[in-house]
Coordinates of C-alpha atoms in Angstrom, one line a residue:
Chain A
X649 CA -189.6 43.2 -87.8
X650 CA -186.2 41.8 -88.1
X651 CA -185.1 38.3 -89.4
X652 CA -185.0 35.4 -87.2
X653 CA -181.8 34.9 -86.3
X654 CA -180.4 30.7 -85.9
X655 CA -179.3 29.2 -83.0
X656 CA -175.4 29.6 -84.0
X657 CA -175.8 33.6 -84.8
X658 CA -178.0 34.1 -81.6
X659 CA -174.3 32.1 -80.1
X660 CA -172.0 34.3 -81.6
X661 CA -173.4 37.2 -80.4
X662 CA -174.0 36.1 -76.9
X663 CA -170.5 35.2 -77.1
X664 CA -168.8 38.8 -78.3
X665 CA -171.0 40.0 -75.4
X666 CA -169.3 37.6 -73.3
X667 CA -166.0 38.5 -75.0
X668 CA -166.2 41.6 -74.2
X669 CA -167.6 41.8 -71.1
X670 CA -164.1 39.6 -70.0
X671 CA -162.0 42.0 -71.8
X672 CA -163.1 44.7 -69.6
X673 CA -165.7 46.6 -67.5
X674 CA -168.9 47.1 -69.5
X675 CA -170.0 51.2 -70.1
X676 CA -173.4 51.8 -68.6
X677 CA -174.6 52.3 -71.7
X678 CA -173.1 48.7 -72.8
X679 CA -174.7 47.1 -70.0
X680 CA -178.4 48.8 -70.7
X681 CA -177.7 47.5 -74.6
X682 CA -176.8 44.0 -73.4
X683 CA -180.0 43.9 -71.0
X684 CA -182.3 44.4 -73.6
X685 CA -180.8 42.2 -76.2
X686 CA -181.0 39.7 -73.2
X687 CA -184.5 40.6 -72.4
X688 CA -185.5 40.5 -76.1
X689 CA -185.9 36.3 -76.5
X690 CA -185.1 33.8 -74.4
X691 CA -183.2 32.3 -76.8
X692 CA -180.3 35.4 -76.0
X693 CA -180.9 34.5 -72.6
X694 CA -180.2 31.2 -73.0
X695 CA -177.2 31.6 -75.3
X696 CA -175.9 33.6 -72.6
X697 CA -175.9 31.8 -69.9
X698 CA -174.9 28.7 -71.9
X699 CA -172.0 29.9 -72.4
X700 CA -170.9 32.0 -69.8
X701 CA -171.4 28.4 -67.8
X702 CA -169.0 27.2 -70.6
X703 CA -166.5 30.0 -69.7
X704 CA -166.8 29.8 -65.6
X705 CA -165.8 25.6 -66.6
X706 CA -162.6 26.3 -68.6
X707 CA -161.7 28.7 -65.6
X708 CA -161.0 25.5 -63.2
X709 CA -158.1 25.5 -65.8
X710 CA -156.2 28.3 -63.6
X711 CA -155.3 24.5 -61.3
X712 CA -152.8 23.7 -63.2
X713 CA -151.1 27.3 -63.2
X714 CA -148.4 27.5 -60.4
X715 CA -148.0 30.2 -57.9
X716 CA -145.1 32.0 -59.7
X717 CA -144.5 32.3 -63.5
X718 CA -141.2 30.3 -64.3
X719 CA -138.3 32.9 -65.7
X720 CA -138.5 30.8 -69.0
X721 CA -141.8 31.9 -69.9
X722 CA -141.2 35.6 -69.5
X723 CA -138.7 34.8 -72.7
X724 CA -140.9 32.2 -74.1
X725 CA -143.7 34.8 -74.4
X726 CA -141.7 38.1 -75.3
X727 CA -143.8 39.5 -78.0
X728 CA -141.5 38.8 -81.8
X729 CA -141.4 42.5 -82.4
X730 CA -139.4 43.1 -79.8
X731 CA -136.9 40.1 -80.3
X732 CA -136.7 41.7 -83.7
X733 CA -135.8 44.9 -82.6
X734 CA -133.2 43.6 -80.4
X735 CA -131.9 41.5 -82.9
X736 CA -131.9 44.4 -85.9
X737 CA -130.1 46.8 -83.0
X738 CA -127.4 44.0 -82.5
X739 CA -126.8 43.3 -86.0
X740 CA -127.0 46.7 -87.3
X741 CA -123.1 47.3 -87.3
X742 CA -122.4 43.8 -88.8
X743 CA -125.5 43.9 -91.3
X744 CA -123.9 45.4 -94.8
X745 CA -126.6 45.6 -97.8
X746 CA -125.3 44.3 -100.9
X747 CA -126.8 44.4 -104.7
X748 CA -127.0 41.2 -105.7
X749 CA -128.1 40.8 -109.7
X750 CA -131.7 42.9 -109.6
X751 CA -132.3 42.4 -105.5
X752 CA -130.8 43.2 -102.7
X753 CA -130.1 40.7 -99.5
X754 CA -128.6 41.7 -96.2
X755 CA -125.5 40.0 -95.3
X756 CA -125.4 39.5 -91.6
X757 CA -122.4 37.3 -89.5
X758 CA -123.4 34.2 -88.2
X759 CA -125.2 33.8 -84.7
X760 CA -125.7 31.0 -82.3
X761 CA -128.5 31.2 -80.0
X762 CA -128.4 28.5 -77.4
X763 CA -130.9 27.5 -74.6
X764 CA -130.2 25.6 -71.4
X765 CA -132.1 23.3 -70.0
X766 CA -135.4 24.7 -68.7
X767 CA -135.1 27.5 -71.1
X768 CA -137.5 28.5 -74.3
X769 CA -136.6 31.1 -76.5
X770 CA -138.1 32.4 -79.7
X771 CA -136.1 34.7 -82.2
X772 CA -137.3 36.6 -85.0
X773 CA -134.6 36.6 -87.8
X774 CA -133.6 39.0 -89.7
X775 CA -136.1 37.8 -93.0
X776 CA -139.0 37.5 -90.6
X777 CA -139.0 33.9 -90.3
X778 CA -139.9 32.6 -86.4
X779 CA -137.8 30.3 -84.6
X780 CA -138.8 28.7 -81.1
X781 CA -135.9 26.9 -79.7
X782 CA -136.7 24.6 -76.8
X783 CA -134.7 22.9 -74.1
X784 CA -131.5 22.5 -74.1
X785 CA -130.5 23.3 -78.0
X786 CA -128.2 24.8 -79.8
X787 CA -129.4 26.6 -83.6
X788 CA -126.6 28.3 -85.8
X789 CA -128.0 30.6 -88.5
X790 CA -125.8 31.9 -91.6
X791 CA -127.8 34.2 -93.6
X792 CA -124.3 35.3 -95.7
X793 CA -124.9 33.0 -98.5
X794 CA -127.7 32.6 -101.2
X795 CA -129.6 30.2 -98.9
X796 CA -130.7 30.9 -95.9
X797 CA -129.0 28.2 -93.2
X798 CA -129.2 26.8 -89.7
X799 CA -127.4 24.0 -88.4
X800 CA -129.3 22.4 -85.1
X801 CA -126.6 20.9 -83.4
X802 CA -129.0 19.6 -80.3
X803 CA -132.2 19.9 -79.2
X804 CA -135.3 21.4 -81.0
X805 CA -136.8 23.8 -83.0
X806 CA -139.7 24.9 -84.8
X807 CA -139.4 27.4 -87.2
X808 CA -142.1 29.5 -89.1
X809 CA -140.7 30.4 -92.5
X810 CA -140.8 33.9 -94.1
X811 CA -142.1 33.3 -98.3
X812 CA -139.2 33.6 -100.0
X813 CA -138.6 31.8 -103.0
X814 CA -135.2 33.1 -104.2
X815 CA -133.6 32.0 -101.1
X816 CA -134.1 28.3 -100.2
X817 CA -134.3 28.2 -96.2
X818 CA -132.6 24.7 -94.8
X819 CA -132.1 23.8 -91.4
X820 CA -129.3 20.8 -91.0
X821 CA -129.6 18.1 -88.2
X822 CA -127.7 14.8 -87.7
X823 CA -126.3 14.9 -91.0
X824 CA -130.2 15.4 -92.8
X825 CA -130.9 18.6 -93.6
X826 CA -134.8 20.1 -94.4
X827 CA -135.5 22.4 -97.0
X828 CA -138.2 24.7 -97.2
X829 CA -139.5 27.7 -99.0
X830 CA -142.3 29.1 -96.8
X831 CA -143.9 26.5 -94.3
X832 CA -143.7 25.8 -90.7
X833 CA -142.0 22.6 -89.1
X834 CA -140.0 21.1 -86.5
X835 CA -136.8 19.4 -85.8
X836 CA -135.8 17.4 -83.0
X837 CA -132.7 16.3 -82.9
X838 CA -131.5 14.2 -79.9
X839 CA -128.1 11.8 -78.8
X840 CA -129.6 8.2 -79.5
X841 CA -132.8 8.9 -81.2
X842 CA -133.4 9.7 -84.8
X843 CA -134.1 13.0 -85.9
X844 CA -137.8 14.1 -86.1
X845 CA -139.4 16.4 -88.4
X846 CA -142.7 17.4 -88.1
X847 CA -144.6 19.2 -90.3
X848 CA -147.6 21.6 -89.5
X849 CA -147.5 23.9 -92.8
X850 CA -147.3 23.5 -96.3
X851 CA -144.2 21.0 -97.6
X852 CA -140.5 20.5 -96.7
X853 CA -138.0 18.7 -98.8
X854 CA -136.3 16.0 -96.4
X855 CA -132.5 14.7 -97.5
X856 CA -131.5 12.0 -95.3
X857 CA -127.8 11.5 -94.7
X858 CA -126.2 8.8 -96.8
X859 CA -127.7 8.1 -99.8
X860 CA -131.2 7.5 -99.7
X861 CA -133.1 10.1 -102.0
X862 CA -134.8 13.7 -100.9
X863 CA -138.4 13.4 -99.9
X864 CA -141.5 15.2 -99.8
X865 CA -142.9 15.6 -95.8
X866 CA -146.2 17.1 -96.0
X867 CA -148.4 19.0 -93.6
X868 CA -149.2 16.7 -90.7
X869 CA -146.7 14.4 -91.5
X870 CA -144.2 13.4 -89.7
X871 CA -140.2 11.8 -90.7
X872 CA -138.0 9.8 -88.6
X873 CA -134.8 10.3 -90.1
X874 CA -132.5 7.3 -90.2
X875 CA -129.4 7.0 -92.6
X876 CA -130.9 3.3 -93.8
X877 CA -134.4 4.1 -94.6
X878 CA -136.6 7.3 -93.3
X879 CA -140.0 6.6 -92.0
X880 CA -142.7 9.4 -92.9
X881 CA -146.0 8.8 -91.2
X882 CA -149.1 10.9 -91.1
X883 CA -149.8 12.5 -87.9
X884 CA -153.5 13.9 -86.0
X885 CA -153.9 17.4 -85.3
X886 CA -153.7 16.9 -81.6
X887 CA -150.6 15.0 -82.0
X888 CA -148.8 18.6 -83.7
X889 CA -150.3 19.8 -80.6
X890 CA -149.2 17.9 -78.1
X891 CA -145.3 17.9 -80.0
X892 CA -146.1 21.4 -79.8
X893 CA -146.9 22.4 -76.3
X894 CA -143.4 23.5 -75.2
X895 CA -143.6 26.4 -77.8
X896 CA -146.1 27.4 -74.5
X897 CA -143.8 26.5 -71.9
X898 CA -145.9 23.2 -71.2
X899 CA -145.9 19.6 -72.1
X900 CA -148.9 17.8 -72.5
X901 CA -149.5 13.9 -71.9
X902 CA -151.9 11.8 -73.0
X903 CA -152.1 8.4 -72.7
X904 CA -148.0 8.1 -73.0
X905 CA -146.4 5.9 -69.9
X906 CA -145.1 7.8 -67.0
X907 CA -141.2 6.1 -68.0
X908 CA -141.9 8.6 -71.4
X909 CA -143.4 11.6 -69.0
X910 CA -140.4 11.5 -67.0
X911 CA -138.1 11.7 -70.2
X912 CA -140.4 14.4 -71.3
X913 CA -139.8 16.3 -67.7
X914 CA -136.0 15.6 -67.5
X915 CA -135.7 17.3 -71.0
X916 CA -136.7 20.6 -69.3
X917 CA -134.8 20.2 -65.1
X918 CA -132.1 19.6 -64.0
X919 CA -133.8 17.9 -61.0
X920 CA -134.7 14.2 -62.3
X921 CA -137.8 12.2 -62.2
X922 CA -137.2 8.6 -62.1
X923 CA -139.4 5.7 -62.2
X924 CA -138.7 2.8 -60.8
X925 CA -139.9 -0.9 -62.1
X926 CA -143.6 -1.4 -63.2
X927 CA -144.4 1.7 -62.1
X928 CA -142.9 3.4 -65.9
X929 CA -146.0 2.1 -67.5
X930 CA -148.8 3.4 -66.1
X931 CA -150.3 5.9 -68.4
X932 CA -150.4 9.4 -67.6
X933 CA -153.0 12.4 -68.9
X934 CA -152.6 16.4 -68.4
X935 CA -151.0 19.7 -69.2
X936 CA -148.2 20.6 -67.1
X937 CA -145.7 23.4 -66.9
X938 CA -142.2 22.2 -68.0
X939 CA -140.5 23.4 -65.1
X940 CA -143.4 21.8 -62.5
X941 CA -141.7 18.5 -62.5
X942 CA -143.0 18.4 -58.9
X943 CA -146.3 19.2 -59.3
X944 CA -146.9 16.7 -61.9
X945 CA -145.3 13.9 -59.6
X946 CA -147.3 15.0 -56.7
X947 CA -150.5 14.6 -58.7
X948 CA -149.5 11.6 -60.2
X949 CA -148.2 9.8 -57.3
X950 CA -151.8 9.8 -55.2
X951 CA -153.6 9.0 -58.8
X952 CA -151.4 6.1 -59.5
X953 CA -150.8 4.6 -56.3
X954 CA -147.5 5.6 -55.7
X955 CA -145.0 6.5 -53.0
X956 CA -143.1 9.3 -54.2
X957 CA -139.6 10.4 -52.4
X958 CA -137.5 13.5 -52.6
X959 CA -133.8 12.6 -52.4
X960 CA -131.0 14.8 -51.2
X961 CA -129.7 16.5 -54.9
X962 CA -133.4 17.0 -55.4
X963 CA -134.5 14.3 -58.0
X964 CA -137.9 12.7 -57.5
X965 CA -138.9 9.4 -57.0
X966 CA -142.0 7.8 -58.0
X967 CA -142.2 3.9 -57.0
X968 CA -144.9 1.3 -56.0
X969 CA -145.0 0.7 -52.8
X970 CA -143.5 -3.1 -51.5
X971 CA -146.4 -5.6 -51.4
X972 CA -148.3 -6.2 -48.3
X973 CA -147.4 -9.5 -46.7
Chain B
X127 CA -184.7 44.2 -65.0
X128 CA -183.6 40.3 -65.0
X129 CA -180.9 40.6 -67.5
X130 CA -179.4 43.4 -64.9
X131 CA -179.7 41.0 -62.0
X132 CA -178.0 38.2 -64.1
X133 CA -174.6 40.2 -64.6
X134 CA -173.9 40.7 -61.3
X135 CA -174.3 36.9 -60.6
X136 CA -171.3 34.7 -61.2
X137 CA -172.0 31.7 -58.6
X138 CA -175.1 31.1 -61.2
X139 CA -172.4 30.6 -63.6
X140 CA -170.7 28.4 -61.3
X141 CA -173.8 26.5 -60.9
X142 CA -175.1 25.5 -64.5
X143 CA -170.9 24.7 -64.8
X144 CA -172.1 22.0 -62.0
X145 CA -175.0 21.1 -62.3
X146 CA -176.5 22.0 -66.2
X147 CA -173.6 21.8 -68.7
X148 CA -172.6 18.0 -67.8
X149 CA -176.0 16.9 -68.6
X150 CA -176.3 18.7 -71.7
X151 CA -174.9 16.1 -74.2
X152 CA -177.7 13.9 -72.8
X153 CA -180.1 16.4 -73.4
X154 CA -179.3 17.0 -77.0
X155 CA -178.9 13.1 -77.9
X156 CA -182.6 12.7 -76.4
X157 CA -183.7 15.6 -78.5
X158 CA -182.5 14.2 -81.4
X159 CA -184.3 10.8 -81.1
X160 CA -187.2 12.6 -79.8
X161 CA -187.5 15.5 -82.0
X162 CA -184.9 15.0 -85.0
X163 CA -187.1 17.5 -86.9
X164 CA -187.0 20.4 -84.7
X165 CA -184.5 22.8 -84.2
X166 CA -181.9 21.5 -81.6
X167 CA -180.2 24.5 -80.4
X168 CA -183.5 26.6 -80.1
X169 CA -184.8 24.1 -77.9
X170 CA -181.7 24.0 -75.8
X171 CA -181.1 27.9 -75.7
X172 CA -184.7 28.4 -74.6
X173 CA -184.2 25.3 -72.0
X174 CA -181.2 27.3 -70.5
X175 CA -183.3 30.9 -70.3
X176 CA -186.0 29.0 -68.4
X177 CA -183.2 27.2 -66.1
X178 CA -182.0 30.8 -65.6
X179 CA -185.1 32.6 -64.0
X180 CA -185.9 29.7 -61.4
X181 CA -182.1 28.1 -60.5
X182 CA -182.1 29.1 -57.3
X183 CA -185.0 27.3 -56.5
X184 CA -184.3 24.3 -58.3
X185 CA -183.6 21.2 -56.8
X186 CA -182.9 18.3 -59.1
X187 CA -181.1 20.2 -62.0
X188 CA -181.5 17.1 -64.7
X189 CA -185.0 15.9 -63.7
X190 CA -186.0 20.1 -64.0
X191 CA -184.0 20.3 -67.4
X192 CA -185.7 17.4 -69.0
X193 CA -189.1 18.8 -68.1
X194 CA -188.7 22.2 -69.5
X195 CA -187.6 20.7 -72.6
X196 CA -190.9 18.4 -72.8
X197 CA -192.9 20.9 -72.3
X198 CA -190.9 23.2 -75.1
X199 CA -191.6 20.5 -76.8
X200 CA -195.2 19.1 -76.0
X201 CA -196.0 23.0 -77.0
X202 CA -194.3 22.9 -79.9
X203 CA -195.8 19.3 -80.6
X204 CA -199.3 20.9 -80.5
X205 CA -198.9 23.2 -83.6
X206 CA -197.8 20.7 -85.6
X207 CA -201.0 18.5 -87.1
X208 CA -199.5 15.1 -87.6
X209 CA -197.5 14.0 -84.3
X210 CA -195.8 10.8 -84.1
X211 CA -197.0 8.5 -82.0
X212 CA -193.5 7.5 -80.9
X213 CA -192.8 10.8 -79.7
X214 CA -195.8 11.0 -77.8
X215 CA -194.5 7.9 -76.4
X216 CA -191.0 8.9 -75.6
X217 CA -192.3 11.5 -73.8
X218 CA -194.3 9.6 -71.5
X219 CA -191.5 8.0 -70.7
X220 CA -189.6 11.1 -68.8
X221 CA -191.9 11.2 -65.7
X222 CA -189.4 8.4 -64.9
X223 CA -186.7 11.0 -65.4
X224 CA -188.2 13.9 -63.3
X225 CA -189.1 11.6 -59.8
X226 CA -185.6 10.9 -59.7
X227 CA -183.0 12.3 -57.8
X228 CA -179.8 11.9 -59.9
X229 CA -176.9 13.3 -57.9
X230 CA -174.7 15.6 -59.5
X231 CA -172.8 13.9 -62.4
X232 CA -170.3 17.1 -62.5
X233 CA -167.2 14.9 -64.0
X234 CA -164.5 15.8 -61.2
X235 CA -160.6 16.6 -60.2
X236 CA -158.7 15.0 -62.7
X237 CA -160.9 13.7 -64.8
X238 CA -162.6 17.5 -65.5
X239 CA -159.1 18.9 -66.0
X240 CA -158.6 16.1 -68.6
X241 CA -161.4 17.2 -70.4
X242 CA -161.1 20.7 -70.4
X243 CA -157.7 19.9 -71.7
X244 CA -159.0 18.2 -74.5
X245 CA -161.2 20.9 -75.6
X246 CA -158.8 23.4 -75.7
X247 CA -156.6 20.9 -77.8
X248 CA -159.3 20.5 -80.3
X249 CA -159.2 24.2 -80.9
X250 CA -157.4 26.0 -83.5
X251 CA -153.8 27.2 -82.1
X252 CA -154.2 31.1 -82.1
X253 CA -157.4 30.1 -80.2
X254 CA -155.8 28.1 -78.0
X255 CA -153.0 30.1 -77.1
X256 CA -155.4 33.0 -76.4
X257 CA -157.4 30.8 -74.5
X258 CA -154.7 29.2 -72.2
X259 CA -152.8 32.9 -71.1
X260 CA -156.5 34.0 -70.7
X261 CA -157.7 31.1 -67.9
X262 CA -154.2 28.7 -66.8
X263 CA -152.5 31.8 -66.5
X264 CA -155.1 34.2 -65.7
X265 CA -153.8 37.0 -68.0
X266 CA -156.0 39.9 -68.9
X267 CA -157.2 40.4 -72.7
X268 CA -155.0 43.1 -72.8
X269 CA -151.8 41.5 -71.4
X270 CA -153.0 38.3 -73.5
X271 CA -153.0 40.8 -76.7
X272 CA -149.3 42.6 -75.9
X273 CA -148.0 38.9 -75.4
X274 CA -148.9 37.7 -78.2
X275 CA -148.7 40.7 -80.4
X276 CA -152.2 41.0 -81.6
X277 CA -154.7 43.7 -81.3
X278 CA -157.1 43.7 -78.5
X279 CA -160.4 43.1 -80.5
X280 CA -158.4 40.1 -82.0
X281 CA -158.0 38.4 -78.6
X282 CA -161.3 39.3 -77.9
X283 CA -162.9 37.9 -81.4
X284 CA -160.9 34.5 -80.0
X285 CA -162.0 34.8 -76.5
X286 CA -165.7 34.3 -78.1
X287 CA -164.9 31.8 -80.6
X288 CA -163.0 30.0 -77.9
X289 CA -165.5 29.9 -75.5
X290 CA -168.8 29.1 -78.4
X291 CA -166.1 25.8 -79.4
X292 CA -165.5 24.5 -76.3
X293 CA -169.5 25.1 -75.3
X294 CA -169.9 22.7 -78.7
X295 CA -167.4 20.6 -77.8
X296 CA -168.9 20.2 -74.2
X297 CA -172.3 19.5 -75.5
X298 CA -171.1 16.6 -77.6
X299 CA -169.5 15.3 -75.0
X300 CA -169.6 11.2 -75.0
X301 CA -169.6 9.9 -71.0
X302 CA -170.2 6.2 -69.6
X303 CA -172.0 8.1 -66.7
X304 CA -174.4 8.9 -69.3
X305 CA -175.0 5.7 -71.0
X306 CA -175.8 4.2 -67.5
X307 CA -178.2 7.0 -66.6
X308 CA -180.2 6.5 -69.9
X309 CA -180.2 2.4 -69.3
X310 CA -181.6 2.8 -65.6
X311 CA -184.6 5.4 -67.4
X312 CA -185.3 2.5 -69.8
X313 CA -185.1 -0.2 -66.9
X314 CA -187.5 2.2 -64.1
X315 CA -190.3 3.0 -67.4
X316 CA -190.7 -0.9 -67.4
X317 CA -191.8 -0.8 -63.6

C-alpha cells in the first residue's frame, strides 16, 4: 500500500515526466515506467495531460521568435565561463599578483568594453562579478585600486556582484556613483534623463552628485538620480522584469504608449520608428526581439489601426490614417 | 495500453490547449462554491483523465467537462451522510450548462500571446529564461543548459517547474468571457 499522494505531488511528478520526456527521447524501459504510473490512477493521468496541454500552450510562444537569430544574441547568450576564459587569457600578461597586508588582489589595467547600438554583451570580470551591458554603452572598469570601479559613461548596465567585503564595488554614472558589496542592480544612464538605478538584490548605497546625502536603495526599489533631490520608489516584480528583458535580447511592453515603444525600439536600431500625432498614445502589450523593430510595427499597425510606411533610409512609420470625409 | 497510445498523440495536446484549459478557471471557481470542502485539484485531475479517454468523441468540450465533474462529484456527494441542500441545488442547475453549445472560448492571436507573456513574467527569472530559449526560441534542453551554463537535469528540474506554474497560473486565470458565460447559466436556469 503506498501513501496517498496530493494533488500538487501527483503534479510534480507528472511534470519531471513531462520534463524529461522534452529533454529527450524516452528509453523503452522509461516509457513502459511512465505507462504504468499513468495507468495506476487517473489522477496521473489527469496530471498528465493537464499539463502537457499547459506545455503545447506556451509553445504558440515560438510566434514571436523570428526566422534568424539576430548576431547580438549569439554574444548576449555566450555562456560566462567562456567570457571569463577569454578575459583571464587577455589579461594574463597585464595581470601581476601583489601581497597586499594578509591577502592578495590581482592588479589588472583598466578595460573599456563598449556596445553599439543593437548589441548586448555580458562580461565576466576578473572577481567573478557579472556585467550585462546593453545598447549602445560604454562601462570602464579599474580593478588596480582597493575598490573595485566602473565608470558608465552611456547607456546601461546591470551588474551581478561577486561578495566581497574588503573591496567596495562602485559603478559611477552622471556624476552619482552606487556602491555595493554583493547585490545585483542596474544603471541606466542616458543624455536628458536622470540616471536610474534599480535594484533586484540585496542593498546599494546611492551618492547623488552635489550635495544631497548617500542613500540606502533596497531590493525592488528603484532611484531617479537628480542633483536637487533623488526620488527612490518601490518597484513590482514584473516591473524588474520588464526593465530587465534586454539582458534576453528582448523588450517587453505593457500597457506603455507606442511614443515610449518606439523610444524603447530606437534604443536598440539604427533604423527609426516614428510615431506621428495621436497615434504615440495608444498603448501597446508584448515581447519583442530588440532588433524586430519591424515585426513589432507590423503587428501593431493592423492592431491599432494604423497605416504604417517604410521610407527610403529605412525608418518606419506608424500614422493614423486621414479622416474620411 | 492507453497510456502508450497517449504518448504518441500530440494533436490531443493541442486540443485540451483549445478547447479544455481556457475553461478550466471556470471550472475550479464553480468547484469552489459548489464543493469548497472537497479536494480541488483531485477533482480537476480526475476530470482531465476522463476528458482524456473519450476526446475524440467529444463534442461540446465545456458542457462534457462540467458533467464529468458533477458526476465526480454527485458520487462523491453520496458517501458523505449530511449533503447540503445548496449543493444539491447547484447542481441542478448545470443541465443548463451541458444543452448548450458554447463555442470555443480559446482566448486568440494577440490577446493569447499577451497571456502567455504574462505567465512567463510571473515566473521566477532562471525559470523564465529556461523557459523562453526552450519555446520562443525553440532551443533544446541541452542547448538551453550549455547557454546558460547549467547542468542538464537543472534545465530540466525548471522545464517542470515551469510548465506546473504556468498550468497554476492558467487555471486562475480571471476572463470577462467568463463572467458573461456564468451570467447567461444563471439567466437560462430561470427559464
Amino acid at each position: 500500500m503506498s501513501v496517498r499522494l496530493s494533488g500538487a505531488e501527483i503534479d510534480r511528478l507528472a511534470g519531471d515526466w513531462l520534463a524529461r520526456e522534452d529533454g529527450g527521447a524516452l528509453s523503452a524501459a522509461e516509457r513502459a515506467e511512465l505507462t504504468a504510473w499513468l495507468e495506476a490512477e487517473d489522477r496521473h493521468l489527469g496530471a498528465y495531460v493537464r499539463l502537457r496541454a499547459a506545455s503545447a500552450r506556451l509553445n504558440r510562444l515560438a510566434a514571436l521568435k523570428s526566422d534568424q537569430a539576430p548576431p547580438e544574441m549569439i554574444e548576449a547568450v555566450r555562456p560566462a565561463a567562456l567570457d571569463r576564459r577569454g578575459l583571464i587569457a587577455a589579461g594574463l600578461a597585464a595581470a601581476v599578483a601583489i601581497g597586499v597586508g594578509g591577502g592578495y588582489w590581482v592588479w589588472q589595467a583598466p578595460r573599456t568594453y563598449r556596445t553599439d547600438i543593437g548589441e548586448m554583451r555580458r562580461v565576466t570580470l576578473r572577481d567573478g562579478s557579472m556585467v550585462a551591458l546593453n545598447t549602445n554603452s560604454v562601462l570602464k572598469v579599474d580593478y588596480s585600486g582597493e575598490r573595485r570601479e566602473l565608470w558608465l559613461s552611456r547607456g546601461e548596465g546591470h551588474f551581478i556582484v561577486a561578495k566581497d567585503r574588503t573591496r567596495p564595488f562602485v559603478v559611477h554614472a552622471a556624476g552619482a556613483s552606487v556602491t555595493a558589496v554583493g547585490t545585483a542592480f542596474t544603471v541606466r544612464a542616458e543624455a536628458r534623463a536622470p540616471v536610474r538605478v534599480t535594484v533586484t538584490e540585496g542593498v546599494v548605497s546611492l551618492e547623488p552628485p552635489g550635495r544631497e546625502q548617500a542613500r540606502l536603495v533596497g531590493a525592488m526599489q528603484q532611484a531617479a538620480v537628480a542633483v536637487a533631490a533623488s526620488q527612490i520608489r518601490p518597484v513590482s516584480a514584473v516591473e524588474i522584469q520588464r526593465s530587465l528583458a534586454w539582458t534576453d535580447g528582448r523588450i517587453m511592453l505593457e500597457g506603455q504608449t507606442l511614443g515610449e515603444a518606439a523610444a524603447e525600439f530606437n534604443r536598440y536600431n539604427d533604423r527609426k520608428l516614428v510615431v506621428s500625432g495621436a497615434a504615440a498614445s495608444a498603448q501597446v502589450g508584448g515581447v519583442f526581439r530588440t532588433s524586430e523593430v519591424e515585426t513589432f510595427a507590423r503587428t501593431a499597425a493592423p492592431s491599432l489601426g494604423l497605416t504604417m510606411q517604410v521610407e527610403d533610409d529605412g525608418d518606419i512609420v506608424l500614422s493614423a490614417p486621414p479622416a474620411a470625409g | 495500453m492507453r497510456g502508450a497510445a497517449i504518448l504518441q498523440v500530440s494533436d490531443m495536446d493541442e486540443w485540451f490547449a483549445r478547447n479544455v484549459l481556457p475553461h478550466e478557471p471556470e471550472l475550479r471557481r464553480w468547484l469552489a462554491r459548489v464543493a469548497a470542502d472537497l479536494d480541488q485539484d483531485d477533482l480537476v485531475q480526475e476530470t482531465y483523465a476522463s476528458l482524456a479517454r473519450e476526446w475524440t468523441t467529444v463534442r461540446n468540450p465545456r458542457g462534457f467537462m462540467f458533467k464529468v465533474a458533477r458526476n465526480l462529484l454527485i458520487g462523491r456527494l453520496r458517501h458523505k451522510r449530511i449533503v447540503n441542500i445548496v449543493t444539491i441545488a447547484d447542481l441542478e442547475t448545470l443541465r443548463v450548462i451541458d444543452g448548450q453549445a458554447t463555442g470555443e472560448q480559446a482566448l486568440v492571436g494577440r490577446e493569447e500571446l499577451s497571456m502567455l507573456q504574462q505567465a512567463l513574467a510571473a515566473l521566477p527569472e532562471r525559470c523564465r529564461q529556461v523557459l523562453m530559449l526552450r519555446k520562443i526560441d525553440g532551443l533544446s534542453q541541452r542547448e538551453v543548459a550549455v547557454r546558460l551554463g547549467l547542468s542538464e537535469s537543472t534545465v530540466e528540474k525548471h522545464v517542470s517547474a515551469g510548465i506546473r506554474r504556468c498550468a497554476d497560473w492558467f487555471a486562475r486565470l480571471q476572463r470577462p468571457s467568463d463572467a458573461i458565460a456564468e451570467d447567461h447559466d444563471v439567466e437560462e436556469g430561470r427559464l
